[in-house]
Amino acid sequence: MANIKFFTGENVPLEMHKVRIVQKLNLPTVEERKEAIEKAGFNTFLLQNKDVFMDMLTDSGVNAMSDRQQASMFIADDSYAGSATFTRLEDKVREIFGMKYFLPAHQGRACENILAEVFVKPGNVIPMNFHFTTPKAHITRLGGRVEELVIDEGLKITSDHPFKGNFDTDKLRKLIVEEGADNIPFIRIEAGTNLIGGQPFSLENAREVCAIAKEFCIPTVLDASLLQDNLYFIKTREESCKNMSIKEITEELSSLMDIIYFSARKLGFGRGGGICIRSTENFMKMRELIPLFEGFLTYGGMSVREMEAIVVGLDETMDMDIISQGPIFIKYMSDELQKHGIPVVTPAGGLGCHINAADFVPHIPQTQYPAGALAAALYIAGGIRGMERGTLSEQRNPDGTEQLSSMELVRLALPRRVFTLSQVKYAVDRIVWLYKNRDLIEGLRFVDEPETLRFFIGQLEPVSDWTKKLTKKFREDFGDSL
Ligand SMILES: Cc1ncc(COP(=O)(O)O)c(C=O)c1O
């Protein structure tokens, strides 16, 4: 976004792009929405896209591509082995991250699978600023344990700390001493820390974490899936980086790491993933798993068209005009919600606007999934599909008890370059209505609960007939409006 002041003083996020391809949307009636969420087992992942007006589930694989990306797809070199497209991707990744080796994978969790298979042994501990669902599942599947070492401020919903994704370096040092460096195969550093509201770490904190890792000879692994937002925040919030270009910040950050992996469904505005590796030894350990799990070494499960688009997308990620669009829209939405007293994560981070369900519906116990219930209610209220990021997204403890989440959030993702300001205003309006009627929302319980990553495909039902009451109230308040 350009630094443009409005004469009226109004605070309007201004897009530095124009729309050249559009997709028609459908907004079902509130009665149809109630029926659709029932059919989806009150799980927003299981809704059909045709029933969704604003798809704020995720930014994964649904960011809008640019004209340059679309154009690049025409020159994709379709071959199983030795594709020129792969060479272009490898060169681009080398240019940006400065690492010698690159292994392709079909998406982020595939990289996590490879890393876990190679590095994690039963009893190992993997420190990270905060867990993300898929790496945690791969690590625990292989008998490892995750330790979350984010600074205390990171777990406060409202704060003015600019880098809530920072590691607590004292805790990191203490953990290494207690566990022994030999039991820690790597330290995972997540950019744009997803589950605490898309919160960044600072370059300074990354330097400190990597210095500790080096002291104890522990490899560092950067999850760069949400790097673009983190880069924006480093540039805008870290005084010492104000005069650095995005590319320079990326170069310095990368130089600290041993391994960088990313979901290209997020980073690079495409669909795919990959692992950048500094040492020949680590590359050799991981290399043979790619043909086993992903595909040949020159595509790793990705389509060549997507690889071409990622080459351009990674370049666009180095452009401040482009990467600022997400955070600025998110801040606008969060600020508007706050004006109506709606509890949101602050400061506004990347990825999406995060509503604090624990305060929105404090009457719902965590064992009845307040954030899941709020996400279902928001779909009924506006055809808006968000994602539960709370207890429902956790896995049960081995004894079957609930692992209560430290935060109960509903994430409303703002895929980059997708929504217009009027759509964001519509979402704010429906959330304000829901907040006024929050007492009507009650909890959910599972009727079909998978053991692993239950939030993706599990099915639930409401604990009472609250969805009926909510639908009736909507009709009373909005008349025959959708
Ligand atoms: C921080 C982070 N890491 C890893 C992943 C996994 O990536 P993918 O969805 O491509 O498997 C995601 C996806 O949401 C993510 O946000």
Short mmCIF file of C-alpha atoms and ligand atoms in Angstrom, two decimals:
data_model
loop_
_atom_site.label_atom_id
_atom_site.label_comp_id
_atom_site.label_asym_id
_atom_site.label_seq_id
_atom_site.Cartn_x
_atom_site.Cartn_y
_atom_site.Cartn_z
CA MET A 1 0.00 0.00 0.00
CA ALA A 2 1.26 3.42 -0.82
CA ASN A 3 1.58 6.07 1.85
CA ILE A 4 -1.39 8.21 0.75
CA LYS A 5 -3.14 10.65 3.07
CA PHE A 6 -6.85 11.32 2.58
CA PHE A 7 -7.78 15.04 2.53
CA THR A 8 -10.82 14.26 4.73
CA GLY A 9 -8.58 12.58 7.28
CA GLU A 10 -10.45 9.32 6.84
CA ASN A 11 -8.47 6.15 7.43
CA VAL A 12 -9.07 4.12 4.27
CA PRO A 13 -6.90 1.20 3.17
CA LEU A 14 -6.14 1.86 -0.48
CA GLU A 15 -5.39 -1.03 -2.82
CA MET A 16 -2.38 -0.77 -5.15
CA HIS A 17 -3.98 -3.12 -7.66
CA LYS A 18 -7.09 -3.24 -9.81
CA VAL A 19 -9.43 -6.16 -10.31
CA ARG A 20 -9.38 -7.74 -13.78
CA ILE A 21 -10.99 -11.15 -13.16
CA VAL A 22 -13.97 -11.64 -10.87
CA GLN A 23 -15.99 -14.57 -9.51
CA LYS A 24 -19.73 -14.34 -8.89
CA LEU A 25 -20.82 -14.83 -5.31
CA ASN A 26 -23.96 -16.32 -3.84
CA LEU A 27 -25.54 -15.29 -0.55
CA PRO A 28 -28.05 -17.91 0.65
CA THR A 29 -30.93 -16.86 2.93
CA VAL A 30 -30.49 -17.19 6.68
CA GLU A 31 -32.74 -20.27 6.66
CA GLU A 32 -30.59 -21.85 3.93
CA ARG A 33 -27.47 -20.98 5.90
CA LYS A 34 -28.84 -22.69 9.01
CA GLU A 35 -29.55 -25.79 6.95
CA ALA A 36 -26.12 -25.72 5.31
CA ILE A 37 -24.23 -25.53 8.62
CA GLU A 38 -26.36 -28.38 10.00
CA LYS A 39 -25.43 -30.48 6.95
CA ALA A 40 -21.77 -29.55 7.52
CA GLY A 41 -21.87 -30.92 11.08
CA PHE A 42 -21.33 -27.36 12.42
CA ASN A 43 -17.82 -27.54 11.03
CA THR A 44 -17.05 -24.65 8.68
CA PHE A 45 -14.46 -26.82 6.86
CA LEU A 46 -17.33 -29.02 5.68
CA LEU A 47 -19.43 -26.25 4.12
CA GLN A 48 -19.75 -26.21 0.35
CA ASN A 49 -18.18 -23.13 -1.22
CA LYS A 50 -21.38 -22.40 -3.17
CA ASP A 51 -23.09 -21.76 0.19
CA VAL A 52 -20.44 -19.30 1.35
CA PHE A 53 -20.62 -15.55 0.68
CA MET A 54 -17.32 -14.46 2.23
CA ASP A 55 -14.81 -17.27 2.49
CA MET A 56 -12.60 -16.17 5.37
CA LEU A 57 -11.62 -19.72 6.32
CA THR A 58 -8.00 -19.34 5.28
CA ASP A 59 -5.53 -17.62 3.02
CA SER A 60 -4.15 -21.02 2.01
CA GLY A 61 -4.18 -21.46 -1.77
CA VAL A 62 -6.86 -18.77 -2.17
CA ASN A 63 -4.87 -15.57 -2.41
CA ALA A 64 -5.60 -13.80 -5.70
CA MET A 65 -2.94 -14.29 -8.34
CA SER A 66 -1.56 -11.36 -10.28
CA ASP A 67 -1.73 -10.96 -14.05
CA ARG A 68 2.04 -11.64 -14.16
CA GLN A 69 1.53 -14.91 -12.31
CA GLN A 70 -1.28 -16.01 -14.62
CA ALA A 71 0.82 -15.12 -17.66
CA SER A 72 3.80 -17.09 -16.36
CA MET A 73 1.72 -20.26 -16.23
CA PHE A 74 1.61 -20.38 -20.02
CA ILE A 75 5.33 -21.01 -20.28
CA ALA A 76 5.39 -23.85 -17.76
CA ASP A 77 7.66 -26.66 -18.90
CA ASP A 78 5.67 -29.82 -18.36
CA SER A 79 8.07 -32.66 -17.80
CA TYR A 80 8.34 -35.24 -15.06
CA ALA A 81 12.10 -34.93 -14.76
CA GLY A 82 14.41 -31.99 -15.39
CA SER A 83 11.68 -29.38 -15.95
CA ALA A 84 13.02 -25.91 -16.77
CA THR A 85 10.22 -24.55 -14.59
CA PHE A 86 11.70 -26.31 -11.59
CA THR A 87 15.12 -24.82 -12.36
CA ARG A 88 13.53 -21.35 -12.45
CA LEU A 89 11.89 -22.03 -9.07
CA GLU A 90 15.10 -23.38 -7.59
CA ASP A 91 17.01 -20.32 -8.82
CA LYS A 92 14.40 -17.93 -7.40
CA VAL A 93 14.37 -19.67 -4.02
CA ARG A 94 18.19 -19.59 -3.95
CA GLU A 95 18.19 -15.90 -4.85
CA ILE A 96 15.73 -15.01 -2.08
CA PHE A 97 16.78 -17.34 0.74
CA GLY A 98 20.42 -17.80 -0.18
CA MET A 99 20.55 -21.53 0.55
CA LYS A 100 22.33 -24.03 -1.64
CA TYR A 101 19.65 -26.74 -1.85
CA PHE A 102 15.90 -26.78 -2.51
CA LEU A 103 13.53 -29.74 -2.29
CA PRO A 104 9.98 -29.34 -3.63
CA ALA A 105 6.89 -30.67 -1.79
CA HIS A 106 3.19 -30.48 -2.49
CA GLN A 107 2.40 -28.20 0.48
CA GLY A 108 3.62 -27.08 3.91
CA ARG A 109 2.62 -30.14 5.91
CA ALA A 110 4.46 -32.35 3.41
CA CYS A 111 7.67 -30.46 4.27
CA GLU A 112 6.85 -30.98 7.95
CA ASN A 113 6.41 -34.70 7.35
CA ILE A 114 9.85 -34.93 5.70
CA LEU A 115 11.51 -32.89 8.45
CA ALA A 116 9.86 -34.96 11.20
CA GLU A 117 10.73 -38.26 9.49
CA VAL A 118 14.39 -37.26 9.24
CA PHE A 119 14.94 -35.51 12.56
CA VAL A 120 12.38 -36.57 15.19
CA LYS A 121 12.96 -39.62 17.40
CA PRO A 122 10.77 -40.78 20.30
CA GLY A 123 11.35 -38.64 23.39
CA ASN A 124 12.79 -35.68 21.45
CA VAL A 125 11.71 -32.17 22.34
CA ILE A 126 11.15 -29.53 19.68
CA PRO A 127 11.06 -25.95 21.00
CA MET A 128 9.06 -23.43 19.00
CA ASN A 129 7.67 -19.97 19.58
CA PHE A 130 4.19 -21.50 19.26
CA HIS A 131 2.85 -24.72 17.83
CA PHE A 132 0.95 -25.01 14.59
CA THR A 133 -1.48 -27.89 14.12
CA THR A 134 0.27 -29.76 11.30
CA PRO A 135 3.92 -29.73 12.51
CA LYS A 136 2.72 -30.65 16.00
CA ALA A 137 0.77 -33.60 14.61
CA HIS A 138 3.82 -34.86 12.67
CA ILE A 139 6.17 -34.42 15.62
CA THR A 140 3.87 -36.15 18.13
CA ARG A 141 3.08 -38.92 15.60
CA LEU A 142 6.77 -39.85 15.79
CA GLY A 143 6.95 -39.71 19.59
CA GLY A 144 8.35 -36.17 19.89
CA ARG A 145 7.09 -33.39 22.13
CA VAL A 146 6.49 -29.73 21.37
CA GLU A 147 7.50 -26.98 23.81
CA GLU A 148 5.98 -23.55 23.26
CA LEU A 149 8.31 -20.78 24.32
CA VAL A 150 6.58 -17.64 23.10
CA ILE A 151 6.99 -14.55 25.33
CA ASP A 152 4.24 -14.15 27.97
CA GLU A 153 2.92 -11.12 26.12
CA GLY A 154 2.23 -13.37 23.11
CA LEU A 155 -0.54 -15.10 25.03
CA LYS A 156 -2.26 -11.87 26.04
CA ILE A 157 -5.16 -11.23 23.71
CA THR A 158 -4.84 -7.47 23.94
CA SER A 159 -1.43 -5.92 24.01
CA ASP A 160 0.59 -3.24 22.31
CA HIS A 161 3.68 -5.41 21.99
CA PRO A 162 4.82 -5.13 18.36
CA PHE A 163 6.36 -8.64 18.26
CA LYS A 164 4.10 -11.02 20.17
CA GLY A 165 5.56 -13.96 18.23
CA ASN A 166 8.99 -13.52 19.85
CA PHE A 167 10.68 -16.40 21.63
CA ASP A 168 11.36 -16.07 25.32
CA THR A 169 15.09 -16.61 25.02
CA ASP A 170 15.58 -17.23 28.78
CA LYS A 171 13.05 -20.06 28.59
CA LEU A 172 14.79 -21.41 25.49
CA ARG A 173 18.19 -21.51 27.19
CA LYS A 174 16.69 -23.12 30.31
CA LEU A 175 14.94 -25.79 28.25
CA ILE A 176 18.11 -26.66 26.36
CA VAL A 177 20.07 -26.98 29.61
CA GLU A 178 17.35 -29.13 31.20
CA GLU A 179 16.68 -31.38 28.21
CA GLY A 180 20.21 -31.51 26.84
CA ALA A 181 21.01 -30.30 23.33
CA ASP A 182 21.24 -33.89 22.09
CA ASN A 183 17.54 -34.38 22.74
CA ILE A 184 16.59 -31.34 20.65
CA PRO A 185 16.85 -32.16 16.93
CA PHE A 186 15.94 -28.61 15.87
CA ILE A 187 14.35 -25.36 16.98
CA ARG A 188 11.29 -24.38 14.94
CA ILE A 189 10.76 -20.66 14.45
CA GLU A 190 7.37 -19.77 12.99
CA ALA A 191 6.98 -16.54 11.05
CA GLY A 192 3.66 -14.71 11.46
CA THR A 193 2.78 -17.03 14.36
CA ASN A 194 -0.52 -18.42 13.17
CA LEU A 195 -2.37 -19.66 16.23
CA ILE A 196 -1.81 -16.59 18.40
CA GLY A 197 -3.27 -14.26 15.79
CA GLY A 198 -0.70 -14.01 12.99
CA GLN A 199 1.81 -12.31 15.30
CA PRO A 200 5.37 -11.60 14.09
CA PHE A 201 8.78 -12.05 15.65
CA SER A 202 11.45 -9.36 15.34
CA LEU A 203 14.68 -9.76 13.42
CA GLU A 204 16.49 -8.99 16.68
CA ASN A 205 14.71 -11.90 18.42
CA ALA A 206 15.54 -14.24 15.53
CA ARG A 207 19.21 -13.22 15.88
CA GLU A 208 19.14 -14.04 19.61
CA VAL A 209 17.38 -17.40 19.13
CA CYS A 210 19.79 -18.44 16.40
CA ALA A 211 22.82 -17.38 18.46
CA ILE A 212 21.63 -19.64 21.31
CA ALA A 213 21.01 -22.46 18.83
CA LYS A 214 24.52 -22.05 17.45
CA GLU A 215 26.05 -22.07 20.92
CA PHE A 216 24.45 -25.49 21.55
CA CYS A 217 24.89 -26.76 17.95
CA ILE A 218 21.14 -27.17 17.41
CA PRO A 219 19.84 -26.62 13.86
CA THR A 220 17.31 -23.82 13.30
CA VAL A 221 14.25 -24.36 11.11
CA LEU A 222 12.22 -21.38 9.93
CA ASP A 223 8.58 -22.03 9.00
CA ALA A 224 8.30 -19.25 6.43
CA SER A 225 4.70 -19.97 5.40
CA LEU A 226 3.52 -16.64 6.81
CA LEU A 227 6.80 -14.83 6.20
CA GLN A 228 5.34 -12.09 4.03
CA ASP A 229 3.30 -10.60 6.89
CA ASN A 230 6.24 -10.99 9.28
CA LEU A 231 8.50 -9.12 6.83
CA TYR A 232 5.98 -6.29 6.61
CA PHE A 233 5.88 -5.99 10.41
CA ILE A 234 9.69 -6.10 10.75
CA LYS A 235 9.96 -3.26 8.24
CA THR A 236 7.19 -1.14 9.78
CA ARG A 237 7.69 -1.88 13.49
CA GLU A 238 11.40 -2.57 14.03
CA GLU A 239 13.25 0.74 14.20
CA SER A 240 16.60 -0.68 13.08
CA CYS A 241 15.03 -2.20 9.94
CA LYS A 242 13.11 0.88 8.70
CA ASN A 243 15.68 1.63 6.03
CA MET A 244 16.22 -1.96 4.92
CA SER A 245 14.42 -3.29 1.86
CA ILE A 246 12.18 -6.36 2.23
CA LYS A 247 14.78 -8.31 0.28
CA GLU A 248 17.56 -7.23 2.63
CA ILE A 249 15.51 -8.22 5.69
CA THR A 250 14.79 -11.60 4.09
CA GLU A 251 18.48 -12.09 3.29
CA GLU A 252 19.58 -11.37 6.83
CA LEU A 253 16.86 -13.54 8.39
CA SER A 254 17.65 -16.44 6.07
CA SER A 255 21.36 -16.18 6.78
CA LEU A 256 20.60 -17.08 10.41
CA MET A 257 18.78 -20.33 9.57
CA ASP A 258 19.89 -23.86 8.71
CA ILE A 259 16.62 -24.88 7.07
CA ILE A 260 13.66 -22.86 5.77
CA TYR A 261 10.42 -24.50 4.70
CA PHE A 262 7.23 -22.95 3.45
CA SER A 263 3.73 -23.60 2.30
CA ALA A 264 3.52 -21.93 -1.10
CA ARG A 265 -0.24 -21.97 -0.63
CA LYS A 266 0.60 -18.98 1.54
CA LEU A 267 4.07 -17.71 0.64
CA GLY A 268 4.27 -17.05 -3.09
CA PHE A 269 0.52 -16.75 -3.84
CA GLY A 270 0.38 -20.24 -5.34
CA ARG A 271 -0.11 -23.85 -4.33
CA GLY A 272 2.85 -25.96 -3.30
CA GLY A 273 5.74 -25.94 -0.89
CA GLY A 274 9.41 -26.60 -0.42
CA ILE A 275 12.40 -26.94 1.86
CA CYS A 276 15.57 -24.84 1.53
CA ILE A 277 18.61 -26.48 3.06
CA ARG A 278 22.05 -25.08 3.79
CA SER A 279 24.14 -28.20 4.45
CA THR A 280 24.88 -31.05 2.10
CA GLU A 281 24.48 -33.50 4.99
CA ASN A 282 20.90 -32.42 5.76
CA PHE A 283 20.06 -32.28 2.06
CA MET A 284 21.24 -35.87 1.57
CA LYS A 285 19.15 -37.05 4.54
CA MET A 286 15.95 -35.50 3.15
CA ARG A 287 16.46 -35.95 -0.57
CA GLU A 288 15.35 -39.57 -0.91
CA LEU A 289 12.10 -38.99 0.95
CA ILE A 290 10.83 -36.60 -1.75
CA PRO A 291 10.33 -39.26 -4.48
CA LEU A 292 8.88 -41.56 -1.80
CA PHE A 293 6.24 -39.19 -0.41
CA GLU A 294 5.90 -36.31 -2.89
CA GLY A 295 6.99 -36.97 -6.46
CA PHE A 296 10.19 -36.68 -8.45
CA LEU A 297 12.80 -34.16 -7.30
CA THR A 298 11.84 -31.68 -10.03
CA TYR A 299 8.20 -31.22 -9.04
CA GLY A 300 7.56 -32.79 -5.61
CA GLY A 301 3.82 -33.08 -6.14
CA MET A 302 3.33 -29.56 -7.52
CA SER A 303 1.92 -28.81 -10.96
CA VAL A 304 4.42 -27.03 -13.19
CA ARG A 305 1.93 -24.20 -13.72
CA GLU A 306 1.79 -23.55 -10.02
CA MET A 307 5.60 -23.66 -9.82
CA GLU A 308 5.84 -20.94 -12.49
CA ALA A 309 3.30 -18.84 -10.58
CA ILE A 310 5.27 -19.28 -7.35
CA VAL A 311 8.46 -18.01 -9.05
CA VAL A 312 6.64 -14.74 -9.81
CA GLY A 313 4.77 -14.81 -6.48
CA LEU A 314 8.03 -15.00 -4.51
CA ASP A 315 9.26 -11.93 -6.37
CA GLU A 316 6.01 -10.12 -5.55
CA THR A 317 6.54 -11.03 -1.89
CA MET A 318 9.60 -8.78 -1.95
CA ASP A 319 7.39 -5.79 -2.95
CA MET A 320 6.14 -3.70 -0.02
CA ASP A 321 3.17 -2.36 -2.07
CA ILE A 322 1.99 -5.93 -2.49
CA ILE A 323 2.64 -7.46 0.93
CA SER A 324 1.18 -4.55 2.87
CA GLN A 325 -2.33 -5.13 1.48
CA GLY A 326 -3.14 -7.97 3.91
CA PRO A 327 -1.96 -6.40 7.18
CA ILE A 328 -3.54 -3.02 6.35
CA PHE A 329 -6.96 -4.56 5.58
CA ILE A 330 -6.70 -6.69 8.72
CA LYS A 331 -5.91 -3.65 10.86
CA TYR A 332 -8.84 -1.76 9.34
CA MET A 333 -11.25 -4.61 10.12
CA SER A 334 -9.90 -5.10 13.65
CA ASP A 335 -10.13 -1.34 14.37
CA GLU A 336 -13.72 -1.19 13.11
CA LEU A 337 -14.73 -4.15 15.29
CA GLN A 338 -13.05 -2.60 18.32
CA LYS A 339 -15.08 0.60 17.81
CA HIS A 340 -18.14 -1.56 18.57
CA GLY A 341 -16.55 -3.12 21.64
CA ILE A 342 -15.93 -6.45 19.95
CA PRO A 343 -13.00 -8.33 21.48
CA VAL A 344 -10.22 -8.92 18.96
CA VAL A 345 -6.53 -9.82 19.15
CA THR A 346 -4.33 -6.72 19.29
CA PRO A 347 -2.19 -5.48 17.83
CA ALA A 348 -3.79 -6.65 14.59
CA GLY A 349 -1.44 -9.21 13.04
CA GLY A 350 -1.21 -10.89 9.66
CA LEU A 351 -3.30 -13.58 7.99
CA GLY A 352 -6.66 -12.42 9.34
CA CYS A 353 -8.70 -10.62 11.91
CA HIS A 354 -8.93 -12.71 15.09
CA ILE A 355 -12.02 -12.50 17.31
CA ASN A 356 -11.59 -13.50 20.93
CA ALA A 357 -14.43 -15.99 21.41
CA ALA A 358 -13.61 -16.40 25.11
CA ASP A 359 -14.87 -12.82 25.66
CA PHE A 360 -17.48 -12.78 22.88
CA VAL A 361 -19.35 -15.79 24.32
CA PRO A 362 -17.94 -16.11 27.88
CA HIS A 363 -20.97 -18.17 28.93
CA ILE A 364 -19.86 -21.14 26.76
CA PRO A 365 -17.42 -23.48 28.56
CA GLN A 366 -14.24 -24.42 26.68
CA THR A 367 -15.38 -28.05 26.61
CA GLN A 368 -18.30 -26.89 24.42
CA TYR A 369 -15.99 -25.16 21.94
CA PRO A 370 -16.90 -21.45 22.18
CA ALA A 371 -14.85 -20.53 19.10
CA GLY A 372 -16.42 -23.36 17.09
CA ALA A 373 -19.90 -22.23 18.14
CA LEU A 374 -19.11 -18.61 17.27
CA ALA A 375 -17.78 -19.62 13.84
CA ALA A 376 -21.02 -21.54 13.17
CA ALA A 377 -23.12 -18.60 14.40
CA LEU A 378 -21.22 -16.17 12.17
CA TYR A 379 -21.93 -18.33 9.16
CA ILE A 380 -25.65 -18.29 10.02
CA ALA A 381 -25.55 -14.52 10.59
CA GLY A 382 -23.84 -13.58 7.34
CA GLY A 383 -22.74 -16.50 5.19
CA ILE A 384 -19.22 -15.73 6.43
CA ARG A 385 -16.95 -18.73 6.81
CA GLY A 386 -14.27 -18.35 9.50
CA MET A 387 -12.10 -20.93 11.21
CA GLU A 388 -12.14 -22.15 14.79
CA ARG A 389 -8.71 -21.74 16.39
CA GLY A 390 -9.20 -22.92 19.95
CA THR A 391 -9.89 -26.11 21.91
CA LEU A 392 -11.56 -27.81 18.95
CA SER A 393 -8.31 -27.41 16.99
CA GLU A 394 -6.38 -29.24 19.74
CA GLN A 395 -6.06 -33.00 20.05
CA ARG A 396 -7.26 -34.78 23.19
CA ASN A 397 -4.68 -35.76 25.82
CA PRO A 398 -3.67 -39.44 25.83
CA ASP A 399 -6.09 -40.03 28.77
CA GLY A 400 -9.00 -38.73 26.66
CA THR A 401 -9.44 -35.41 28.47
CA GLU A 402 -9.69 -32.20 26.51
CA GLN A 403 -6.50 -30.23 25.90
CA LEU A 404 -7.95 -26.80 26.64
CA SER A 405 -6.49 -24.19 24.35
CA SER A 406 -4.72 -21.13 25.76
CA MET A 407 -6.78 -19.00 23.37
CA GLU A 408 -10.26 -19.37 21.90
CA LEU A 409 -10.14 -17.53 18.59
CA VAL A 410 -12.26 -17.29 15.48
CA ARG A 411 -9.94 -16.45 12.63
CA LEU A 412 -11.38 -14.44 9.78
CA ALA A 413 -8.68 -14.73 7.15
CA LEU A 414 -8.25 -11.97 4.60
CA PRO A 415 -6.73 -13.74 1.61
CA ARG A 416 -4.61 -11.18 -0.16
CA ARG A 417 -6.18 -9.05 -2.92
CA VAL A 418 -9.50 -10.96 -2.70
CA PHE A 419 -12.05 -8.86 -0.78
CA THR A 420 -13.23 -5.33 -1.37
CA LEU A 421 -13.64 -2.80 1.41
CA SER A 422 -17.45 -2.98 1.16
CA GLN A 423 -17.31 -6.73 1.75
CA VAL A 424 -15.14 -6.17 4.81
CA LYS A 425 -17.70 -3.61 6.02
CA TYR A 426 -20.49 -6.16 5.51
CA ALA A 427 -18.58 -8.69 7.64
CA VAL A 428 -18.12 -6.08 10.37
CA ASP A 429 -21.85 -5.30 10.29
CA ARG A 430 -22.89 -8.94 10.72
CA ILE A 431 -20.38 -9.46 13.54
CA VAL A 432 -21.76 -6.38 15.31
CA TRP A 433 -25.28 -7.83 15.02
CA LEU A 434 -24.09 -11.15 16.35
CA TYR A 435 -22.35 -9.45 19.27
CA LYS A 436 -25.61 -7.71 20.22
CA ASN A 437 -27.28 -11.14 20.19
CA ARG A 438 -24.41 -13.15 21.66
CA ASP A 439 -26.50 -14.48 24.56
CA LEU A 440 -28.42 -16.59 22.03
CA ILE A 441 -25.27 -18.54 21.04
CA GLU A 442 -24.62 -21.78 22.93
CA GLY A 443 -22.10 -24.59 22.68
CA LEU A 444 -21.42 -27.59 20.44
CA ARG A 445 -20.61 -31.24 21.09
CA PHE A 446 -19.00 -33.87 18.86
CA VAL A 447 -21.06 -36.53 17.14
CA ASP A 448 -18.12 -37.80 15.05
CA GLU A 449 -14.66 -37.10 16.45
CA PRO A 450 -11.54 -38.25 14.56
CA GLU A 451 -8.42 -38.79 16.69
CA THR A 452 -6.04 -36.78 14.53
CA LEU A 453 -6.62 -33.19 13.42
CA ARG A 454 -10.28 -33.54 14.39
CA PHE A 455 -11.10 -29.95 13.43
CA PHE A 456 -10.75 -30.74 9.72
CA ILE A 457 -13.41 -33.41 9.37
CA GLY A 458 -15.09 -33.87 12.75
CA GLN A 459 -18.86 -33.33 12.95
CA LEU A 460 -20.75 -31.65 15.79
CA GLU A 461 -24.24 -30.67 16.91
CA PRO A 462 -25.54 -27.78 19.02
CA VAL A 463 -26.15 -28.55 22.71
CA SER A 464 -29.65 -27.00 22.42
CA ASP A 465 -31.93 -25.45 19.77
CA TRP A 466 -29.97 -22.17 19.82
CA THR A 467 -29.42 -22.03 16.06
CA LYS A 468 -33.20 -21.95 15.58
CA LYS A 469 -33.52 -19.00 17.96
CA LEU A 470 -30.64 -17.17 16.25
CA THR A 471 -32.19 -17.66 12.81
CA LYS A 472 -35.57 -16.40 14.06
CA LYS A 473 -33.98 -13.31 15.61
CA PHE A 474 -32.15 -12.56 12.33
CA ARG A 475 -35.47 -12.63 10.47
CA GLU A 476 -37.10 -10.34 13.03
CA ASP A 477 -34.25 -7.82 12.81
CA PHE A 478 -33.52 -7.90 9.07
CA GLY A 479 -37.03 -8.53 7.61
CA ASP A 480 -36.76 -10.07 4.17
CA SER A 481 -33.12 -9.00 3.68
CA LEU A 482 -30.55 -11.74 3.15
C1 LIG B 1 2.45 -21.42 9.84
C2 LIG B 1 2.01 -22.57 9.00
N1 LIG B 1 2.83 -23.61 8.83
C3 LIG B 1 2.47 -24.66 8.07
C4 LIG B 1 1.25 -24.73 7.46
C5 LIG B 1 0.87 -25.94 6.66
O1 LIG B 1 0.83 -25.62 5.32
P1 LIG B 1 -0.15 -26.40 4.29
O2 LIG B 1 -1.55 -25.99 4.63
O3 LIG B 1 0.30 -25.95 2.95
O4 LIG B 1 0.06 -27.85 4.51
C6 LIG B 1 0.37 -23.66 7.61
C7 LIG B 1 -0.95 -23.71 6.98
O5 LIG B 1 -1.89 -23.09 7.38
C8 LIG B 1 0.75 -22.55 8.42
O6 LIG B 1 -0.05 -21.52 8.61
#
